[in-house]
């Protein structure tokens, strides 16, 4: 009798046909993963090894902002990084689900594009970005609010002499590390930094 009553209860509630994600019914649970990854990328960061003081805090060397909030195809983020050689790297990430994975599609930004990070909202024309095919970063959750991701396979293009570009991103404990380098088929670095660039989040940003 108890089994029958339980079966009737599940049928009435639709429980027999529901999918589950992370232990919760889909219709009752919204996975925060894409939003948390996008929010982390949209924050401001400084080099934790750079000299700083109360009077002169460490200079922000990585900063981002949410863009295109009206779109329904993911969480979109514009990101700038000051590289050691003095160049400014700019990228756009579109973070969303792909099946049961968190995926950040990567786009380059044309040199002619003008972006004001102090604007509200930050404005960037979609015609000013170019998809980096094969360079999507696939993330997995490593702890509450923490994620680690990397490119999958060897499809991200590289310069002659290298097999492909590998990208690793770790979001953890208020820090972000980014390691983008060109590698051989067996993963040996050909070009790019010898170790990840590590940034510490700037309070209040």
mmCIF file of N, CA, C and O in Angstrom, residues 8-82:
data_model
loop_
_atom_site.group_PDB
_atom_site.id
_atom_site.type_symbol
_atom_site.label_atom_id
_atom_site.label_comp_id
_atom_site.label_asym_id
_atom_site.label_seq_id
_atom_site.Cartn_x
_atom_site.Cartn_y
_atom_site.Cartn_z
ATOM 1 N N UNK A 8 1.626 7.043 -6.664
ATOM 2 C CA UNK A 8 0.581 8.003 -7.003
ATOM 3 C C UNK A 8 1.024 9.430 -6.706
ATOM 4 O O UNK A 8 0.766 10.357 -7.467
ATOM 5 N N UNK A 9 1.734 9.619 -5.578
ATOM 6 C CA UNK A 9 2.216 10.942 -5.219
ATOM 7 C C UNK A 9 3.215 11.476 -6.239
ATOM 8 O O UNK A 9 3.131 12.612 -6.688
ATOM 9 N N UNK A 10 4.164 10.626 -6.661
ATOM 10 C CA UNK A 10 5.154 11.048 -7.639
ATOM 11 C C UNK A 10 4.510 11.385 -8.973
ATOM 12 O O UNK A 10 4.881 12.343 -9.639
ATOM 13 N N UNK A 11 3.534 10.584 -9.369
ATOM 14 C CA UNK A 11 2.851 10.839 -10.643
ATOM 15 C C UNK A 11 2.109 12.154 -10.601
ATOM 16 O O UNK A 11 2.117 12.934 -11.559
ATOM 17 N N UNK A 12 1.434 12.425 -9.465
ATOM 18 C CA UNK A 12 0.662 13.663 -9.351
ATOM 19 C C UNK A 12 1.568 14.878 -9.369
ATOM 20 O O UNK A 12 1.215 15.931 -9.878
ATOM 21 N N UNK A 13 2.792 14.740 -8.790
ATOM 22 C CA UNK A 13 3.710 15.867 -8.723
ATOM 23 C C UNK A 13 4.604 15.972 -9.950
ATOM 24 O O UNK A 13 5.400 16.895 -10.067
ATOM 25 N N UNK A 14 4.504 15.010 -10.833
ATOM 26 C CA UNK A 14 5.370 15.017 -12.009
ATOM 27 C C UNK A 14 6.768 14.552 -11.704
ATOM 28 O O UNK A 14 7.675 14.705 -12.507
ATOM 29 N N UNK A 15 6.990 14.009 -10.496
ATOM 30 C CA UNK A 15 8.339 13.621 -10.094
ATOM 31 C C UNK A 15 8.887 12.485 -10.919
ATOM 32 O O UNK A 15 10.097 12.353 -11.040
ATOM 33 N N UNK A 16 8.029 11.656 -11.469
ATOM 34 C CA UNK A 16 8.539 10.515 -12.209
ATOM 35 C C UNK A 16 9.204 10.877 -13.504
ATOM 36 O O UNK A 16 9.993 10.124 -14.030
ATOM 37 N N UNK A 17 8.906 12.068 -14.046
ATOM 38 C CA UNK A 17 9.448 12.436 -15.342
ATOM 39 C C UNK A 17 10.469 13.556 -15.253
ATOM 40 O O UNK A 17 10.971 14.021 -16.259
ATOM 41 N N UNK A 18 10.793 14.041 -14.049
ATOM 42 C CA UNK A 18 11.664 15.202 -13.920
ATOM 43 C C UNK A 18 13.119 14.803 -14.025
ATOM 44 O O UNK A 18 13.525 13.756 -13.547
ATOM 45 N N UNK A 19 13.920 15.679 -14.663
ATOM 46 C CA UNK A 19 15.357 15.505 -14.667
ATOM 47 C C UNK A 19 15.922 16.180 -13.430
ATOM 48 O O UNK A 19 15.342 17.099 -12.891
ATOM 49 N N UNK A 20 17.104 15.719 -12.993
ATOM 50 C CA UNK A 20 17.738 16.289 -11.831
ATOM 51 C C UNK A 20 19.109 16.821 -12.219
ATOM 52 O O UNK A 20 19.786 16.269 -13.073
ATOM 53 N N UNK A 21 19.529 17.925 -11.617
ATOM 54 C CA UNK A 21 20.850 18.510 -11.823
ATOM 55 C C UNK A 21 21.414 18.870 -10.453
ATOM 56 O O UNK A 21 20.812 19.619 -9.708
ATOM 57 N N UNK A 22 22.549 18.295 -10.127
ATOM 58 C CA UNK A 22 23.188 18.557 -8.843
ATOM 59 C C UNK A 22 22.275 18.265 -7.667
ATOM 60 O O UNK A 22 22.306 18.932 -6.639
ATOM 61 N N UNK A 23 21.396 17.256 -7.804
ATOM 62 C CA UNK A 23 20.568 16.843 -6.684
ATOM 63 C C UNK A 23 19.262 17.598 -6.554
ATOM 64 O O UNK A 23 18.508 17.373 -5.617
ATOM 65 N N UNK A 24 18.981 18.511 -7.455
ATOM 66 C CA UNK A 24 17.747 19.283 -7.383
ATOM 67 C C UNK A 24 16.943 19.057 -8.662
ATOM 68 O O UNK A 24 17.502 18.843 -9.727
ATOM 69 N N UNK A 25 15.626 19.186 -8.553
ATOM 70 C CA UNK A 25 14.810 19.119 -9.753
ATOM 71 C C UNK A 25 15.067 20.360 -10.596
ATOM 72 O O UNK A 25 15.160 21.476 -10.085
ATOM 73 N N UNK A 26 15.195 20.165 -11.923
ATOM 74 C CA UNK A 26 15.505 21.272 -12.818
ATOM 75 C C UNK A 26 14.530 22.429 -12.660
ATOM 76 O O UNK A 26 14.923 23.589 -12.648
ATOM 77 N N UNK A 27 13.226 22.124 -12.574
ATOM 78 C CA UNK A 27 12.248 23.199 -12.556
ATOM 79 C C UNK A 27 12.270 23.989 -11.259
ATOM 80 O O UNK A 27 11.703 25.072 -11.176
ATOM 81 N N UNK A 28 12.964 23.495 -10.238
ATOM 82 C CA UNK A 28 13.014 24.188 -8.960
ATOM 83 C C UNK A 28 14.404 24.749 -8.672
ATOM 84 O O UNK A 28 14.614 25.365 -7.642
ATOM 85 N N UNK A 29 15.355 24.556 -9.573
ATOM 86 C CA UNK A 29 16.734 24.928 -9.290
ATOM 87 C C UNK A 29 17.365 25.574 -10.511
ATOM 88 O O UNK A 29 17.297 25.037 -11.616
ATOM 89 N N UNK A 30 17.990 26.734 -10.310
ATOM 90 C CA UNK A 30 18.729 27.404 -11.370
ATOM 91 C C UNK A 30 20.204 27.353 -11.002
ATOM 92 O O UNK A 30 20.629 27.933 -10.001
ATOM 93 N N UNK A 31 20.980 26.650 -11.777
ATOM 94 C CA UNK A 31 22.404 26.497 -11.502
ATOM 95 C C UNK A 31 23.090 27.860 -11.653
ATOM 96 O O UNK A 31 23.004 28.490 -12.703
ATOM 97 N N UNK A 32 23.778 28.335 -10.613
ATOM 98 C CA UNK A 32 24.397 29.664 -10.681
ATOM 99 C C UNK A 32 25.698 29.702 -11.454
ATOM 100 O O UNK A 32 26.295 30.776 -11.611
ATOM 101 N N UNK A 33 26.173 28.546 -11.944
ATOM 102 C CA UNK A 33 27.489 28.462 -12.550
ATOM 103 C C UNK A 33 27.818 29.525 -13.581
ATOM 104 O O UNK A 33 28.785 30.288 -13.404
ATOM 105 N N UNK A 34 27.059 29.640 -14.686
ATOM 106 C CA UNK A 34 27.411 30.640 -15.701
ATOM 107 C C UNK A 34 27.441 32.060 -15.155
ATOM 108 O O UNK A 34 28.331 32.838 -15.503
ATOM 109 N N UNK A 35 26.478 32.398 -14.294
ATOM 110 C CA UNK A 35 26.451 33.742 -13.719
ATOM 111 C C UNK A 35 27.636 34.007 -12.815
ATOM 112 O O UNK A 35 28.208 35.112 -12.812
ATOM 113 N N UNK A 36 28.046 32.999 -12.029
ATOM 114 C CA UNK A 36 29.192 33.176 -11.136
ATOM 115 C C UNK A 36 30.488 33.318 -11.929
ATOM 116 O O UNK A 36 31.348 34.142 -11.582
ATOM 117 N N UNK A 37 30.645 32.536 -12.975
ATOM 118 C CA UNK A 37 31.843 32.640 -13.809
ATOM 119 C C UNK A 37 31.902 34.013 -14.475
ATOM 120 O O UNK A 37 32.947 34.679 -14.478
ATOM 121 N N UNK A 38 30.772 34.460 -15.026
ATOM 122 C CA UNK A 38 30.733 35.767 -15.685
ATOM 123 C C UNK A 38 31.018 36.894 -14.692
ATOM 124 O O UNK A 38 31.756 37.832 -15.008
ATOM 125 N N UNK A 39 30.446 36.811 -13.479
ATOM 126 C CA UNK A 39 30.674 37.853 -12.476
ATOM 127 C C UNK A 39 32.144 37.930 -12.083
ATOM 128 O O UNK A 39 32.693 39.019 -11.869
ATOM 129 N N UNK A 40 32.803 36.769 -11.982
ATOM 130 C CA UNK A 40 34.227 36.763 -11.645
ATOM 131 C C UNK A 40 35.050 37.410 -12.761
ATOM 132 O O UNK A 40 35.955 38.212 -12.500
ATOM 133 N N UNK A 41 34.733 37.082 -14.004
ATOM 134 C CA UNK A 41 35.462 37.664 -15.136
ATOM 135 C C UNK A 41 35.212 39.167 -15.244
ATOM 136 O O UNK A 41 36.061 39.907 -15.739
ATOM 137 N N UNK A 42 34.059 39.628 -14.771
ATOM 138 C CA UNK A 42 33.691 41.036 -14.882
ATOM 139 C C UNK A 42 34.228 41.883 -13.734
ATOM 140 O O UNK A 42 33.924 43.070 -13.650
ATOM 141 N N UNK A 43 35.013 41.302 -12.843
ATOM 142 C CA UNK A 43 35.565 42.039 -11.708
ATOM 143 C C UNK A 43 36.899 42.682 -12.083
ATOM 144 O O UNK A 43 37.408 42.508 -13.183
ATOM 145 N N UNK A 44 37.473 43.428 -11.127
ATOM 146 C CA UNK A 44 38.769 44.072 -11.334
ATOM 147 C C UNK A 44 39.831 43.377 -10.490
ATOM 148 O O UNK A 44 39.568 42.994 -9.348
ATOM 149 N N UNK A 45 41.027 43.247 -11.047
ATOM 150 C CA UNK A 45 42.103 42.502 -10.397
ATOM 151 C C UNK A 45 43.421 43.254 -10.510
ATOM 152 O O UNK A 45 43.625 44.044 -11.432
ATOM 153 N N UNK A 46 44.313 42.987 -9.542
ATOM 154 C CA UNK A 46 45.648 43.564 -9.557
ATOM 155 C C UNK A 46 46.670 42.447 -9.406
ATOM 156 O O UNK A 46 46.360 41.361 -8.913
ATOM 157 N N UNK A 47 47.898 42.732 -9.796
ATOM 158 C CA UNK A 47 48.994 41.782 -9.644
ATOM 159 C C UNK A 47 49.368 41.716 -8.160
ATOM 160 O O UNK A 47 49.823 42.713 -7.586
ATOM 161 N N UNK A 48 49.185 40.571 -7.503
ATOM 162 C CA UNK A 48 49.446 40.517 -6.062
ATOM 163 C C UNK A 48 50.927 40.646 -5.710
ATOM 164 O O UNK A 48 51.271 40.888 -4.548
ATOM 165 N N UNK A 49 51.827 40.514 -6.692
ATOM 166 C CA UNK A 49 53.252 40.630 -6.417
ATOM 167 C C UNK A 49 53.761 42.054 -6.596
ATOM 168 O O UNK A 49 54.911 42.353 -6.250
ATOM 169 N N UNK A 50 52.915 42.945 -7.124
ATOM 170 C CA UNK A 50 53.343 44.320 -7.360
ATOM 171 C C UNK A 50 53.374 45.099 -6.045
ATOM 172 O O UNK A 50 52.511 44.912 -5.184
ATOM 173 N N UNK A 51 54.358 45.995 -5.851
ATOM 174 C CA UNK A 51 54.419 46.804 -4.630
ATOM 175 C C UNK A 51 53.161 47.666 -4.491
ATOM 176 O O UNK A 51 52.646 48.200 -5.469
ATOM 177 N N UNK A 52 52.666 47.790 -3.261
ATOM 178 C CA UNK A 52 51.489 48.610 -3.028
ATOM 179 C C UNK A 52 51.510 49.088 -1.584
ATOM 180 O O UNK A 52 52.231 48.568 -0.736
ATOM 181 N N UNK A 53 50.698 50.096 -1.320
ATOM 182 C CA UNK A 53 50.575 50.631 0.026
ATOM 183 C C UNK A 53 49.185 51.221 0.167
ATOM 184 O O UNK A 53 48.420 51.307 -0.802
ATOM 185 N N UNK A 54 48.851 51.653 1.382
ATOM 186 C CA UNK A 54 47.541 52.272 1.589
ATOM 187 C C UNK A 54 47.408 53.535 0.758
ATOM 188 O O UNK A 54 46.329 53.867 0.259
ATOM 189 N N UNK A 55 48.522 54.262 0.611
ATOM 190 C CA UNK A 55 48.487 55.510 -0.150
ATOM 191 C C UNK A 55 48.473 55.260 -1.650
ATOM 192 O O UNK A 55 47.906 56.033 -2.419
ATOM 193 N N UNK A 56 49.093 54.150 -2.066
ATOM 194 C CA UNK A 56 49.168 53.833 -3.498
ATOM 195 C C UNK A 56 48.900 52.350 -3.701
ATOM 196 O O UNK A 56 49.821 51.533 -3.737
ATOM 197 N N UNK A 57 47.623 51.967 -3.799
ATOM 198 C CA UNK A 57 47.293 50.551 -3.959
ATOM 199 C C UNK A 57 47.811 50.008 -5.277
ATOM 200 O O UNK A 57 48.146 50.757 -6.199
ATOM 201 N N UNK A 58 47.890 48.692 -5.351
ATOM 202 C CA UNK A 58 48.381 48.041 -6.567
ATOM 203 C C UNK A 58 47.523 48.435 -7.761
ATOM 204 O O UNK A 58 46.298 48.528 -7.670
ATOM 205 N N UNK A 59 48.189 48.662 -8.874
ATOM 206 C CA UNK A 59 47.488 49.079 -10.085
ATOM 207 C C UNK A 59 46.650 47.920 -10.637
ATOM 208 O O UNK A 59 47.110 46.781 -10.698
ATOM 209 N N UNK A 60 45.436 48.244 -11.029
ATOM 210 C CA UNK A 60 44.563 47.234 -11.621
ATOM 211 C C UNK A 60 45.127 46.815 -12.976
ATOM 212 O O UNK A 60 45.393 47.653 -13.838
ATOM 213 N N UNK A 61 45.332 45.520 -13.140
ATOM 214 C CA UNK A 61 45.928 45.025 -14.382
ATOM 215 C C UNK A 61 44.999 44.111 -15.179
ATOM 216 O O UNK A 61 45.327 43.696 -16.268
ATOM 217 N N UNK A 62 43.837 43.799 -14.608
ATOM 218 C CA UNK A 62 42.822 43.030 -15.326
ATOM 219 C C UNK A 62 41.465 43.534 -14.870
ATOM 220 O O UNK A 62 41.210 43.689 -13.664
ATOM 221 N N UNK A 63 40.613 43.821 -15.814
ATOM 222 C CA UNK A 63 39.308 44.391 -15.464
ATOM 223 C C UNK A 63 38.288 43.979 -16.516
ATOM 224 O O UNK A 63 38.646 43.738 -17.673
ATOM 225 N N UNK A 64 37.046 43.908 -16.098
ATOM 226 C CA UNK A 64 36.002 43.492 -17.028
ATOM 227 C C UNK A 64 34.669 44.102 -16.667
ATOM 228 O O UNK A 64 34.519 44.763 -15.634
ATOM 229 N N UNK A 65 33.696 43.860 -17.520
ATOM 230 C CA UNK A 65 32.339 44.370 -17.293
ATOM 231 C C UNK A 65 31.346 43.500 -18.050
ATOM 232 O O UNK A 65 31.648 42.998 -19.143
ATOM 233 N N UNK A 66 30.178 43.335 -17.466
ATOM 234 C CA UNK A 66 29.102 42.630 -18.157
ATOM 235 C C UNK A 66 28.598 43.489 -19.305
ATOM 236 O O UNK A 66 28.454 44.703 -19.173
ATOM 237 N N UNK A 67 28.322 42.874 -20.438
ATOM 238 C CA UNK A 67 27.799 43.577 -21.606
ATOM 239 C C UNK A 67 26.621 42.791 -22.175
ATOM 240 O O UNK A 67 26.380 41.652 -21.789
ATOM 241 N N UNK A 68 25.898 43.422 -23.070
ATOM 242 C CA UNK A 68 24.819 42.770 -23.827
ATOM 243 C C UNK A 68 23.853 42.014 -22.895
ATOM 244 O O UNK A 68 23.493 40.862 -23.127
ATOM 245 N N UNK A 69 23.431 42.680 -21.838
ATOM 246 C CA UNK A 69 22.603 42.018 -20.821
ATOM 247 C C UNK A 69 21.229 41.629 -21.342
ATOM 248 O O UNK A 69 20.543 40.799 -20.752
ATOM 249 N N UNK A 70 20.830 42.246 -22.446
ATOM 250 C CA UNK A 70 19.510 41.928 -23.000
ATOM 251 C C UNK A 70 19.509 40.615 -23.778
ATOM 252 O O UNK A 70 18.434 40.072 -24.081
ATOM 253 N N UNK A 71 20.660 40.089 -24.088
ATOM 254 C CA UNK A 71 20.722 38.852 -24.857
ATOM 255 C C UNK A 71 20.349 37.651 -24.009
ATOM 256 O O UNK A 71 20.542 37.636 -22.790
ATOM 257 N N UNK A 72 19.808 36.641 -24.658
ATOM 258 C CA UNK A 72 19.349 35.442 -23.964
ATOM 259 C C UNK A 72 20.195 34.215 -24.300
ATOM 260 O O UNK A 72 19.810 33.090 -23.990
ATOM 261 N N UNK A 73 21.342 34.445 -24.932
ATOM 262 C CA UNK A 73 22.194 33.316 -25.327
ATOM 263 C C UNK A 73 23.455 33.243 -24.476
ATOM 264 O O UNK A 73 24.531 32.894 -24.966
ATOM 265 N N UNK A 74 23.329 33.571 -23.203
ATOM 266 C CA UNK A 74 24.457 33.455 -22.297
ATOM 267 C C UNK A 74 24.734 34.730 -21.534
ATOM 268 O O UNK A 74 24.023 35.727 -21.648
ATOM 269 N N UNK A 75 25.777 34.670 -20.718
ATOM 270 C CA UNK A 75 26.249 35.819 -19.946
ATOM 271 C C UNK A 75 27.493 36.355 -20.644
ATOM 272 O O UNK A 75 28.490 35.632 -20.796
ATOM 273 N N UNK A 76 27.469 37.624 -21.038
ATOM 274 C CA UNK A 76 28.534 38.173 -21.875
ATOM 275 C C UNK A 76 29.396 39.142 -21.075
ATOM 276 O O UNK A 76 28.885 39.989 -20.341
ATOM 277 N N UNK A 77 30.721 39.005 -21.240
ATOM 278 C CA UNK A 77 31.672 39.795 -20.475
ATOM 279 C C UNK A 77 32.768 40.336 -21.386
ATOM 280 O O UNK A 77 33.323 39.603 -22.216
ATOM 281 N N UNK A 78 33.065 41.621 -21.222
ATOM 282 C CA UNK A 78 34.213 42.243 -21.891
ATOM 283 C C UNK A 78 35.351 42.296 -20.884
ATOM 284 O O UNK A 78 35.163 42.709 -19.728
ATOM 285 N N UNK A 79 36.564 41.874 -21.291
ATOM 286 C CA UNK A 79 37.710 41.792 -20.375
ATOM 287 C C UNK A 79 38.935 42.424 -21.019
ATOM 288 O O UNK A 79 39.221 42.214 -22.208
ATOM 289 N N UNK A 80 39.683 43.202 -20.207
ATOM 290 C CA UNK A 80 40.966 43.765 -20.626
ATOM 291 C C UNK A 80 42.063 43.256 -19.694
ATOM 292 O O UNK A 80 41.856 43.120 -18.487
ATOM 293 N N UNK A 81 43.246 42.981 -20.284
ATOM 294 C CA UNK A 81 44.410 42.578 -19.477
ATOM 295 C C UNK A 81 45.642 43.348 -19.951
ATOM 296 O O UNK A 81 45.910 43.429 -21.152
ATOM 297 N N UNK A 82 46.391 43.908 -18.999
ATOM 298 C CA UNK A 82 47.664 44.532 -19.316
ATOM 299 C C UNK A 82 48.740 43.447 -19.294
ATOM 300 O O UNK A 82 49.017 42.866 -18.240
#
